[in-house]
Amino acid sequence: MIHRLQFRLLLAFILVILVVTGTILVFVVRNTGSELQQFDRRAEQNRATGLGFLLTRYYALIGSWEGIQLLVEQIGVSEEEHIVVTDADGILVANSRGSSLGKQYHTTAEGTPLFTPRFLPRGGTPLAPPQGKKIGTLYINPESKPTLTRHLAETINRFLLWGGLIAVVIALLLTFVLSRRILAPVRALTATARKLGEGDLSQRVQSQDKGELGELAQTFNAMASELERSEKLRRNLVADTAHEIRTPLSNIRGYLEAILDGVVSPDEATISSLNEEVALLSRLVEDLQELALAEAKELKLVIQPEDISAIINQSVVSMQGQAASKDITLKAELPERLPLCAIDAGRIGQVLRNLLTNAVTHTTSGGAVTITATPSGNQVEVSVTDTGDGIPAEELANIFERFYRVDRSRSRRTGGSGLGLTIARRLVEAHGGRITAESQPGKGSRFTFAVPVTATLITS
Ligand code: ADP
């Protein structure tokens, strides 16, 4: 539960909400408190001035503080204030609570004050007619009655507290709903990944999201497609391989059964046929192994600066016998100098031998096979051109596919596994190059591949 993303999101949101509402509460409570205190202070001062004015008028009318106690008592009760009035000498002449009359009144350390005013000066408000002598002092304390502002402050605080609580609850509900929505694509992804893991590779995630989660879903789908594609390739490879192996095997079996039945005699010709079938099988197995390595990108290429002219000449020499036996002119036409190439000499030699074997195989006697090499940008382009039977345009696109043969029966006779060009393409691609074929049926074909020159090896 603690590790669930939704729970963590919820926790994070709660924290943010609490911090925000807490901060607002503290600010509002503090600021309204001080504002309302200001208001209280001003109200008390106004009250003191007003009452002072009334008392001064009374004194002016009566000529003394005679009878003031009654008035002060009444005002004190009706206004819920504690009011104290002294004469000019500080003798208490009125106290709304009735006690200590006639005594010296102290508000300072010299005596015990009846009260300490909250906001008004401790020394009280002096009472004096305009431009006249001081006639006394007024002390008011509204402490006993809860002021309007205090009531207001309490109400505001209560509202804020409830408002904050309601906001927290609403925010929590919203977070819960939203986090469910946010996490829905993640759940979908998990469910799809699980099904993929169980082997159903056709599963894809549906996502309308345009943000990061959408991107994740897209990448995930691309990965699933790639998985499905390679799984299909693997199945095809197994099926194709079984198919390819079946023919030579059934041939061998047919021969052996015929020998056992005494239909065919185990003479040299029969054994030679059997040997051919076995050779075909072992070549197929070797090619398959090579292709499997190349497709898994596990070929260990020893790439170093190589003189491609030397590799070409070497392959021409090794094929010369085969070409001569068919009365085919095999030659290399190379420029005087070619840049060093960043290649694995053994592998590129293999590609060349492959192309040359194909060219010689598909060229009738009296024909020619020529190898040329030309620098092109930071690559060297090598072409193998023959004057053979060519490849029909509609087949050209397929000849690099695994086990693809233009003429199945003929190719089998010549011992081709249908993997030669596939391997050649993988080898060239492993060097960062490309291989292409062009052909004119009846006139001949040209296979061209490009390999990088050394400078690219250094800079790349
Ligand atoms: P294989 O081992 O059968 O030669 P490849 O992969 O080398 O298989 O070639 C695939 C097919 O492409 C061959 O069966 C052949 O029909 C055709 N092909 C390859 N090279 C040539 C060529 N130089 N001229 C005509 N056809 C060719």
Short mmCIF file of C-alpha atoms and ligand atoms in Angstrom, two decimals:
data_model
loop_
_atom_site.label_atom_id
_atom_site.label_comp_id
_atom_site.label_asym_id
_atom_site.label_seq_id
_atom_site.Cartn_x
_atom_site.Cartn_y
_atom_site.Cartn_z
CA MET A 1 0.00 0.00 0.00
CA ILE A 2 2.76 2.45 1.04
CA HIS A 3 4.61 1.77 -2.20
CA ARG A 4 1.59 2.38 -4.42
CA LEU A 5 1.95 5.41 -6.63
CA GLN A 6 -1.58 6.59 -5.88
CA PHE A 7 -0.90 6.53 -2.15
CA ARG A 8 2.32 8.47 -2.63
CA LEU A 9 0.59 11.03 -4.84
CA LEU A 10 -2.14 11.37 -2.24
CA LEU A 11 0.44 11.86 0.50
CA ALA A 12 2.27 14.50 -1.54
CA PHE A 13 -0.97 16.36 -2.25
CA ILE A 14 -2.07 16.22 1.41
CA LEU A 15 1.25 17.70 2.43
CA VAL A 16 0.96 20.53 -0.11
CA ILE A 17 -2.66 21.25 0.87
CA LEU A 18 -1.81 21.30 4.59
CA VAL A 19 1.15 23.60 4.07
CA VAL A 20 -0.86 25.99 1.88
CA THR A 21 -3.95 26.16 4.11
CA GLY A 22 -1.78 26.33 7.24
CA THR A 23 0.20 29.25 5.83
CA ILE A 24 -2.99 31.08 4.80
CA LEU A 25 -4.51 30.47 8.25
CA VAL A 26 -1.47 31.80 10.10
CA PHE A 27 -1.25 34.88 7.88
CA VAL A 28 -4.95 35.69 8.04
CA VAL A 29 -5.28 35.09 11.78
CA ARG A 30 -2.20 37.15 12.58
CA ASN A 31 -3.06 40.04 10.30
CA THR A 32 -6.78 40.29 11.12
CA GLY A 33 -5.84 40.08 14.82
CA SER A 34 -3.53 43.09 14.67
CA GLU A 35 -5.93 45.03 12.41
CA LEU A 36 -8.81 44.45 14.80
CA GLN A 37 -6.64 45.47 17.79
CA GLN A 38 -5.92 48.76 16.03
CA PHE A 39 -9.62 49.20 15.54
CA ASP A 40 -10.27 48.47 19.24
CA ARG A 41 -7.60 50.95 20.30
CA ARG A 42 -9.09 53.71 18.21
CA ALA A 43 -12.61 52.94 19.43
CA GLU A 44 -11.49 53.13 23.09
CA GLN A 45 -9.70 56.39 22.52
CA ASN A 46 -12.82 57.85 20.87
CA ARG A 47 -14.91 56.58 23.73
CA ALA A 48 -12.59 58.22 26.29
CA THR A 49 -12.63 61.52 24.39
CA GLY A 50 -16.46 61.43 24.12
CA LEU A 51 -16.98 60.55 27.78
CA GLY A 52 -14.33 63.11 28.81
CA PHE A 53 -16.23 65.78 26.88
CA LEU A 54 -19.52 64.78 28.61
CA LEU A 55 -17.92 64.86 32.07
CA THR A 56 -16.29 68.23 31.41
CA ARG A 57 -19.67 69.63 30.35
CA TYR A 58 -21.21 68.21 33.56
CA TYR A 59 -18.53 69.91 35.67
CA ALA A 60 -19.03 73.18 33.81
CA LEU A 61 -22.79 73.04 34.41
CA ILE A 62 -22.70 71.94 38.05
CA GLY A 63 -19.47 73.73 38.99
CA SER A 64 -18.18 70.67 40.90
CA TRP A 65 -18.17 66.82 40.76
CA GLU A 66 -21.24 66.79 43.03
CA GLY A 67 -23.59 63.92 41.97
CA ILE A 68 -21.24 62.57 39.33
CA GLN A 69 -21.16 59.12 40.97
CA LEU A 70 -24.77 58.41 39.97
CA LEU A 71 -24.17 59.35 36.37
CA VAL A 72 -20.95 57.32 36.14
CA GLU A 73 -22.66 54.31 37.71
CA GLN A 74 -25.46 54.46 35.14
CA ILE A 75 -23.11 54.85 32.21
CA GLY A 76 -20.91 52.04 33.54
CA VAL A 77 -23.85 49.66 33.78
CA SER A 78 -25.41 50.53 30.43
CA GLU A 79 -22.12 50.52 28.54
CA GLU A 80 -20.62 47.60 30.49
CA GLU A 81 -17.55 49.62 31.31
CA HIS A 82 -15.58 50.20 34.40
CA ILE A 83 -15.30 53.98 34.71
CA VAL A 84 -13.28 55.84 37.30
CA VAL A 85 -13.15 59.66 37.67
CA THR A 86 -10.80 61.57 40.00
CA ASP A 87 -10.67 65.27 40.72
CA ALA A 88 -7.69 67.48 39.96
CA ASP A 89 -5.94 66.19 43.11
CA GLY A 90 -6.39 62.53 42.23
CA ILE A 91 -9.15 61.88 44.77
CA LEU A 92 -11.67 59.35 43.51
CA VAL A 93 -14.96 61.16 42.88
CA ALA A 94 -16.73 58.45 40.86
CA ASN A 95 -16.32 54.73 40.34
CA SER A 96 -18.90 52.82 38.33
CA ARG A 97 -18.41 49.93 40.72
CA GLY A 98 -18.98 52.16 43.71
CA SER A 99 -15.93 51.36 45.89
CA SER A 100 -13.00 53.45 47.21
CA LEU A 101 -14.74 56.82 46.79
CA GLY A 102 -12.90 59.76 48.38
CA LYS A 103 -9.58 57.94 48.36
CA GLN A 104 -6.47 58.87 46.50
CA TYR A 105 -6.49 56.93 43.23
CA HIS A 106 -3.28 55.40 41.94
CA THR A 107 -2.69 53.87 38.60
CA THR A 108 1.03 53.61 39.05
CA ALA A 109 3.33 51.66 41.34
CA GLU A 110 2.55 53.98 44.30
CA GLY A 111 -0.78 52.33 44.93
CA THR A 112 -2.99 49.52 43.75
CA PRO A 113 -4.77 50.57 40.60
CA LEU A 114 -8.36 49.49 40.18
CA PHE A 115 -7.47 48.31 36.74
CA THR A 116 -4.87 48.65 34.08
CA PRO A 117 -6.36 50.08 30.91
CA ARG A 118 -5.70 47.95 27.89
CA PHE A 119 -4.99 50.62 25.33
CA LEU A 120 -5.48 53.99 26.98
CA PRO A 121 -2.61 55.67 28.80
CA ARG A 122 -2.06 54.38 32.32
CA GLY A 123 -2.20 57.94 33.62
CA GLY A 124 -5.82 58.24 32.34
CA THR A 125 -7.40 60.89 30.15
CA PRO A 126 -7.07 64.38 31.66
CA LEU A 127 -10.36 66.27 32.01
CA ALA A 128 -10.16 70.00 31.33
CA PRO A 129 -12.45 72.56 29.65
CA PRO A 130 -11.04 74.18 26.52
CA GLN A 131 -8.23 76.56 27.57
CA GLY A 132 -9.15 75.79 31.20
CA LYS A 133 -7.44 74.27 34.20
CA LYS A 134 -7.39 70.53 34.71
CA ILE A 135 -10.48 69.47 36.67
CA GLY A 136 -9.81 65.78 36.97
CA THR A 137 -8.87 62.51 35.27
CA LEU A 138 -10.95 59.82 33.59
CA TYR A 139 -10.10 56.11 33.51
CA ILE A 140 -12.12 53.66 31.42
CA ASN A 141 -11.76 49.93 31.06
CA PRO A 142 -14.09 48.13 28.65
CA GLU A 143 -12.39 44.89 29.56
CA SER A 144 -15.37 43.35 31.22
CA LYS A 145 -17.52 43.32 28.08
CA PRO A 146 -16.46 41.25 25.10
CA THR A 147 -15.75 43.80 22.42
CA LEU A 148 -17.44 43.59 19.06
CA THR A 149 -14.09 43.22 17.36
CA ARG A 150 -13.06 40.33 19.53
CA HIS A 151 -16.30 38.62 18.66
CA LEU A 152 -15.65 39.38 14.99
CA ALA A 153 -12.12 37.97 15.21
CA GLU A 154 -13.36 34.78 16.80
CA THR A 155 -16.01 34.38 14.09
CA ILE A 156 -13.47 34.95 11.34
CA ASN A 157 -11.09 32.41 12.88
CA ARG A 158 -13.86 29.86 13.21
CA PHE A 159 -14.89 30.37 9.58
CA LEU A 160 -11.29 30.10 8.45
CA LEU A 161 -10.78 26.89 10.37
CA TRP A 162 -13.92 25.30 8.96
CA GLY A 163 -13.18 26.68 5.48
CA GLY A 164 -9.67 25.21 5.70
CA LEU A 165 -11.01 21.85 6.81
CA ILE A 166 -13.61 21.76 4.02
CA ALA A 167 -10.92 22.79 1.51
CA VAL A 168 -8.71 19.94 2.71
CA VAL A 169 -11.54 17.42 2.35
CA ILE A 170 -12.50 18.69 -1.16
CA ALA A 171 -8.86 18.74 -2.22
CA LEU A 172 -8.40 15.20 -0.95
CA LEU A 173 -11.42 13.98 -2.89
CA LEU A 174 -10.21 15.77 -6.02
CA THR A 175 -6.72 14.35 -5.58
CA PHE A 176 -8.15 10.88 -5.21
CA VAL A 177 -10.20 11.20 -8.41
CA LEU A 178 -7.42 12.94 -10.35
CA SER A 179 -4.70 10.52 -9.29
CA ARG A 180 -6.92 7.65 -10.45
CA ARG A 181 -7.22 9.37 -13.84
CA ILE A 182 -3.50 10.14 -14.04
CA LEU A 183 -2.58 6.59 -13.14
CA ALA A 184 -5.07 4.91 -15.49
CA PRO A 185 -2.56 4.80 -18.41
CA VAL A 186 0.09 3.36 -16.08
CA ARG A 187 -2.34 0.62 -15.06
CA ALA A 188 -3.18 -0.07 -18.71
CA LEU A 189 0.53 -0.27 -19.48
CA THR A 190 1.11 -2.73 -16.63
CA ALA A 191 -1.80 -4.93 -17.74
CA THR A 192 -0.54 -4.95 -21.35
CA ALA A 193 3.05 -5.65 -20.28
CA ARG A 194 1.79 -8.58 -18.20
CA LYS A 195 -0.10 -10.05 -21.17
CA LEU A 196 2.97 -9.55 -23.37
CA GLY A 197 5.05 -11.32 -20.76
CA GLU A 198 2.59 -14.20 -20.85
CA GLY A 199 3.27 -14.55 -24.55
CA ASP A 200 0.45 -12.61 -26.24
CA LEU A 201 2.63 -10.39 -28.42
CA SER A 202 -0.32 -8.82 -30.26
CA GLN A 203 -1.17 -6.70 -27.20
CA ARG A 204 -0.87 -2.90 -27.55
CA VAL A 205 -1.67 0.01 -25.24
CA GLN A 206 -4.45 2.42 -26.24
CA SER A 207 -3.47 5.93 -25.23
CA GLN A 208 -4.83 9.33 -26.29
CA ASP A 209 -2.33 11.07 -24.04
CA LYS A 210 -0.07 13.56 -25.82
CA GLY A 211 2.37 14.03 -22.95
CA GLU A 212 5.05 11.85 -21.41
CA LEU A 213 2.66 8.97 -20.74
CA GLY A 214 1.54 9.01 -24.38
CA GLU A 215 5.18 8.91 -25.41
CA LEU A 216 5.77 6.03 -23.04
CA ALA A 217 2.78 4.17 -24.52
CA GLN A 218 4.10 4.78 -28.04
CA THR A 219 7.58 3.57 -27.14
CA PHE A 220 6.06 0.58 -25.42
CA ASN A 221 3.96 -0.24 -28.51
CA ALA A 222 7.02 0.14 -30.74
CA MET A 223 8.88 -2.26 -28.46
CA ALA A 224 5.96 -4.74 -28.59
CA SER A 225 5.86 -4.49 -32.40
CA GLU A 226 9.59 -5.15 -32.58
CA LEU A 227 9.18 -8.12 -30.25
CA GLU A 228 6.34 -9.46 -32.38
CA ARG A 229 8.36 -8.93 -35.56
CA SER A 230 11.44 -10.71 -34.27
CA GLU A 231 9.32 -13.52 -32.87
CA LYS A 232 7.72 -13.90 -36.31
CA LEU A 233 11.18 -13.86 -37.92
CA ARG A 234 12.36 -16.53 -35.52
CA ARG A 235 9.35 -18.73 -36.28
CA ASN A 236 9.84 -18.22 -40.03
CA LEU A 237 13.51 -19.04 -39.71
CA VAL A 238 12.72 -22.29 -37.94
CA ALA A 239 10.05 -23.17 -40.53
CA ASP A 240 12.29 -22.17 -43.46
CA THR A 241 15.25 -24.07 -42.08
CA ALA A 242 13.18 -27.20 -41.52
CA HIS A 243 11.91 -26.87 -45.06
CA GLU A 244 15.41 -26.46 -46.50
CA ILE A 245 16.84 -29.38 -44.57
CA ARG A 246 13.95 -31.69 -45.44
CA THR A 247 14.83 -31.92 -49.18
CA PRO A 248 18.46 -33.05 -48.93
CA LEU A 249 17.53 -35.32 -46.01
CA SER A 250 14.74 -37.04 -47.93
CA ASN A 251 17.07 -37.36 -50.91
CA ILE A 252 19.69 -39.07 -48.74
CA ARG A 253 17.02 -41.27 -47.21
CA GLY A 254 15.66 -42.14 -50.68
CA TYR A 255 19.10 -43.19 -51.87
CA LEU A 256 19.79 -45.24 -48.76
CA GLU A 257 16.41 -47.01 -48.93
CA ALA A 258 16.93 -47.73 -52.62
CA ILE A 259 20.37 -49.22 -51.82
CA LEU A 260 18.86 -51.31 -49.00
CA ASP A 261 16.09 -52.53 -51.32
CA GLY A 262 18.70 -53.42 -53.90
CA VAL A 263 17.11 -51.03 -56.46
CA VAL A 264 20.26 -48.90 -56.62
CA SER A 265 23.74 -50.26 -56.32
CA PRO A 266 26.11 -48.47 -53.92
CA ASP A 267 28.55 -47.57 -56.69
CA GLU A 268 30.77 -44.51 -56.97
CA ALA A 269 28.11 -42.37 -58.67
CA THR A 270 25.54 -43.05 -55.93
CA ILE A 271 28.02 -42.36 -53.17
CA SER A 272 29.06 -39.16 -54.93
CA SER A 273 25.39 -38.05 -55.10
CA LEU A 274 25.00 -38.85 -51.43
CA ASN A 275 28.14 -36.89 -50.68
CA GLU A 276 26.77 -33.88 -52.58
CA GLU A 277 23.57 -33.94 -50.55
CA VAL A 278 25.55 -34.15 -47.32
CA ALA A 279 27.81 -31.29 -48.50
CA LEU A 280 24.71 -29.22 -49.22
CA LEU A 281 23.41 -29.95 -45.76
CA SER A 282 26.64 -29.00 -44.05
CA ARG A 283 26.91 -25.79 -46.11
CA LEU A 284 23.36 -24.94 -45.13
CA VAL A 285 24.17 -25.48 -41.47
CA GLU A 286 27.35 -23.36 -41.73
CA ASP A 287 25.51 -20.54 -43.52
CA LEU A 288 22.71 -20.64 -41.00
CA GLN A 289 25.16 -20.36 -38.15
CA GLU A 290 26.86 -17.42 -39.85
CA LEU A 291 23.54 -15.72 -40.51
CA ALA A 292 22.33 -16.28 -36.96
CA LEU A 293 25.48 -14.57 -35.68
CA ALA A 294 25.14 -11.70 -38.12
CA GLU A 295 21.47 -11.16 -37.34
CA ALA A 296 22.11 -11.19 -33.62
CA LYS A 297 24.80 -8.56 -34.32
CA GLU A 298 27.30 -10.81 -32.60
CA LEU A 299 29.80 -11.02 -35.45
CA LYS A 300 33.17 -10.06 -34.08
CA LEU A 301 34.56 -7.77 -36.76
CA VAL A 302 38.25 -6.99 -36.61
CA ILE A 303 38.10 -3.60 -38.26
CA GLN A 304 41.39 -2.00 -39.24
CA PRO A 305 42.80 0.05 -42.13
CA GLU A 306 42.99 -2.31 -45.10
CA ASP A 307 44.06 -2.06 -48.72
CA ILE A 308 40.86 -3.07 -50.50
CA SER A 309 42.69 -3.55 -53.83
CA ALA A 310 44.68 -6.38 -52.30
CA ILE A 311 41.53 -8.07 -50.97
CA ILE A 312 39.86 -7.79 -54.39
CA ASN A 313 42.91 -9.20 -56.22
CA GLN A 314 43.11 -12.06 -53.75
CA SER A 315 39.46 -13.02 -54.29
CA VAL A 316 39.97 -12.87 -58.07
CA VAL A 317 42.90 -15.26 -57.78
CA SER A 318 40.92 -17.69 -55.59
CA MET A 319 38.01 -17.74 -58.11
CA GLN A 320 40.11 -17.80 -61.24
CA GLY A 321 40.15 -21.62 -61.52
CA GLN A 322 36.36 -21.90 -61.27
CA ALA A 323 35.90 -19.12 -63.86
CA ALA A 324 38.48 -20.58 -66.25
CA SER A 325 36.80 -24.00 -66.10
CA LYS A 326 33.64 -22.32 -67.44
CA ASP A 327 35.61 -20.25 -69.96
CA ILE A 328 34.65 -17.04 -68.17
CA THR A 329 36.96 -14.03 -68.14
CA LEU A 330 37.34 -12.90 -64.53
CA LYS A 331 39.26 -9.68 -63.94
CA ALA A 332 39.59 -6.69 -61.62
CA GLU A 333 39.70 -3.14 -63.00
CA LEU A 334 41.03 -0.97 -60.22
CA PRO A 335 42.32 2.61 -60.10
CA GLU A 336 45.97 3.06 -59.24
CA ARG A 337 45.38 4.24 -55.74
CA LEU A 338 42.45 3.62 -53.45
CA PRO A 339 42.12 5.01 -49.93
CA LEU A 340 42.58 2.59 -47.04
CA CYS A 341 39.25 1.18 -45.88
CA ALA A 342 38.08 0.58 -42.31
CA ILE A 343 37.02 -3.03 -42.71
CA ASP A 344 37.43 -6.59 -41.54
CA ALA A 345 39.47 -8.04 -44.42
CA GLY A 346 38.27 -11.60 -43.85
CA ARG A 347 34.58 -10.63 -43.91
CA ILE A 348 34.79 -8.36 -46.95
CA GLY A 349 36.74 -11.13 -48.72
CA GLN A 350 33.83 -13.44 -47.86
CA VAL A 351 31.32 -10.96 -49.38
CA LEU A 352 33.43 -10.72 -52.53
CA ARG A 353 33.77 -14.50 -52.91
CA ASN A 354 30.03 -14.81 -52.43
CA LEU A 355 29.27 -12.27 -55.16
CA LEU A 356 31.90 -13.78 -57.47
CA THR A 357 30.59 -17.33 -56.97
CA ASN A 358 27.07 -16.13 -57.81
CA ALA A 359 28.33 -14.20 -60.86
CA VAL A 360 30.33 -17.16 -62.19
CA THR A 361 27.45 -19.57 -61.46
CA HIS A 362 24.92 -17.46 -63.35
CA THR A 363 27.16 -16.61 -66.31
CA THR A 364 27.37 -18.92 -69.30
CA SER A 365 30.69 -19.85 -70.82
CA GLY A 366 32.35 -17.17 -72.88
CA GLY A 367 30.99 -14.46 -70.57
CA ALA A 368 32.86 -12.04 -68.31
CA VAL A 369 32.88 -11.11 -64.65
CA THR A 370 34.51 -7.81 -63.73
CA ILE A 371 35.22 -6.20 -60.37
CA THR A 372 35.62 -2.43 -60.18
CA ALA A 373 36.27 -0.15 -57.21
CA THR A 374 35.82 3.64 -57.08
CA PRO A 375 36.15 6.12 -54.23
CA SER A 376 32.88 7.94 -53.56
CA GLY A 377 32.85 10.53 -50.76
CA ASN A 378 34.11 8.86 -47.62
CA GLN A 379 33.41 5.41 -49.02
CA VAL A 380 34.77 3.05 -51.64
CA GLU A 381 32.18 1.47 -53.93
CA VAL A 382 32.94 -2.05 -55.10
CA SER A 383 30.94 -3.54 -58.01
CA VAL A 384 30.81 -7.09 -59.33
CA THR A 385 29.43 -7.06 -62.88
CA ASP A 386 28.63 -10.14 -64.93
CA THR A 387 27.29 -10.82 -68.41
CA GLY A 388 25.09 -13.60 -67.08
CA ASP A 389 21.40 -14.42 -67.36
CA GLY A 390 20.33 -11.57 -65.10
CA ILE A 391 17.49 -11.39 -62.59
CA PRO A 392 13.89 -10.46 -63.50
CA ALA A 393 12.94 -7.00 -62.16
CA GLU A 394 10.14 -8.40 -59.98
CA GLU A 395 12.60 -10.75 -58.23
CA LEU A 396 15.32 -8.18 -57.69
CA ALA A 397 13.81 -6.84 -54.49
CA ASN A 398 13.73 -10.31 -52.90
CA ILE A 399 17.13 -11.77 -53.66
CA PHE A 400 18.60 -10.51 -50.37
CA GLU A 401 15.87 -12.31 -48.40
CA ARG A 402 16.70 -15.48 -46.54
CA PHE A 403 16.37 -18.71 -48.61
CA TYR A 404 15.17 -16.75 -51.63
CA ARG A 405 16.18 -18.26 -54.94
CA VAL A 406 15.06 -17.09 -58.36
CA ASP A 407 15.12 -20.55 -59.86
CA ARG A 408 14.72 -23.03 -57.04
CA SER A 409 15.54 -26.26 -58.84
CA ARG A 410 18.52 -24.80 -60.66
CA SER A 411 19.89 -23.14 -57.61
CA ARG A 412 19.67 -26.38 -55.69
CA ARG A 413 21.60 -28.12 -58.42
CA THR A 414 24.35 -25.53 -58.15
CA GLY A 415 24.46 -26.07 -54.41
CA GLY A 416 23.15 -22.64 -53.37
CA SER A 417 21.57 -22.42 -49.94
CA GLY A 418 19.70 -19.19 -50.73
CA LEU A 419 21.56 -17.57 -47.83
CA GLY A 420 24.63 -16.22 -49.65
CA LEU A 421 23.27 -12.74 -50.43
CA THR A 422 21.51 -12.47 -47.07
CA ILE A 423 24.82 -13.09 -45.31
CA ALA A 424 26.63 -10.70 -47.68
CA ARG A 425 24.11 -7.95 -46.89
CA ARG A 426 24.41 -8.47 -43.13
CA LEU A 427 28.22 -8.39 -43.36
CA VAL A 428 28.23 -5.16 -45.40
CA GLU A 429 25.68 -3.59 -43.03
CA ALA A 430 27.82 -4.60 -40.06
CA HIS A 431 30.52 -2.37 -41.62
CA GLY A 432 28.04 0.51 -41.82
CA GLY A 433 27.68 0.07 -45.58
CA ARG A 434 24.98 -0.87 -48.08
CA ILE A 435 24.64 -3.45 -50.81
CA THR A 436 22.43 -3.07 -53.92
CA ALA A 437 21.71 -5.05 -57.04
CA GLU A 438 20.76 -4.01 -60.56
CA SER A 439 20.13 -6.35 -63.43
CA GLN A 440 18.99 -6.61 -67.00
CA PRO A 441 17.55 -10.05 -67.71
CA GLY A 442 19.48 -11.68 -70.51
CA LYS A 443 22.32 -9.16 -70.31
CA GLY A 444 23.75 -9.44 -66.84
CA SER A 445 23.75 -8.16 -63.27
CA ARG A 446 25.73 -5.78 -61.14
CA PHE A 447 26.07 -6.03 -57.37
CA THR A 448 27.51 -2.95 -55.66
CA PHE A 449 28.49 -2.46 -52.03
CA ALA A 450 30.14 0.44 -50.25
CA VAL A 451 32.55 0.35 -47.32
CA PRO A 452 33.88 3.29 -45.29
CA VAL A 453 37.38 4.67 -45.78
CA THR A 454 39.70 4.99 -42.80
CA ALA A 455 39.13 8.71 -42.16
CA THR A 456 35.50 8.00 -41.22
CA LEU A 457 36.70 5.38 -38.81
CA ILE A 458 38.88 7.93 -37.08
CA THR A 459 36.33 10.74 -37.03
CA SER A 460 33.26 8.64 -36.23
P1 ADP B 1 22.27 -18.97 -53.58
O1 ADP B 1 23.07 -19.57 -52.51
O2 ADP B 1 21.11 -19.77 -54.00
O3 ADP B 1 23.11 -18.43 -54.70
P2 ADP B 1 22.05 -16.23 -52.89
O4 ADP B 1 21.44 -15.61 -51.71
O5 ADP B 1 23.50 -16.06 -53.08
O6 ADP B 1 21.61 -17.75 -52.87
O7 ADP B 1 21.29 -15.67 -54.13
C1 ADP B 1 19.89 -15.66 -54.20
C2 ADP B 1 19.40 -15.80 -55.59
O8 ADP B 1 19.70 -14.65 -56.33
C3 ADP B 1 20.04 -16.93 -56.31
O9 ADP B 1 19.33 -18.13 -56.14
C4 ADP B 1 19.94 -16.47 -57.77
O10 ADP B 1 18.74 -16.86 -58.34
C5 ADP B 1 20.00 -14.97 -57.68
N1 ADP B 1 21.31 -14.42 -58.04
C6 ADP B 1 22.32 -14.09 -57.21
N2 ADP B 1 23.39 -13.60 -57.90
C7 ADP B 1 23.04 -13.62 -59.17
C8 ADP B 1 23.71 -13.24 -60.41
N3 ADP B 1 24.93 -12.69 -60.38
N4 ADP B 1 23.05 -13.40 -61.56
C9 ADP B 1 21.80 -13.92 -61.56
N5 ADP B 1 21.11 -14.30 -60.48
C10 ADP B 1 21.72 -14.16 -59.29
#
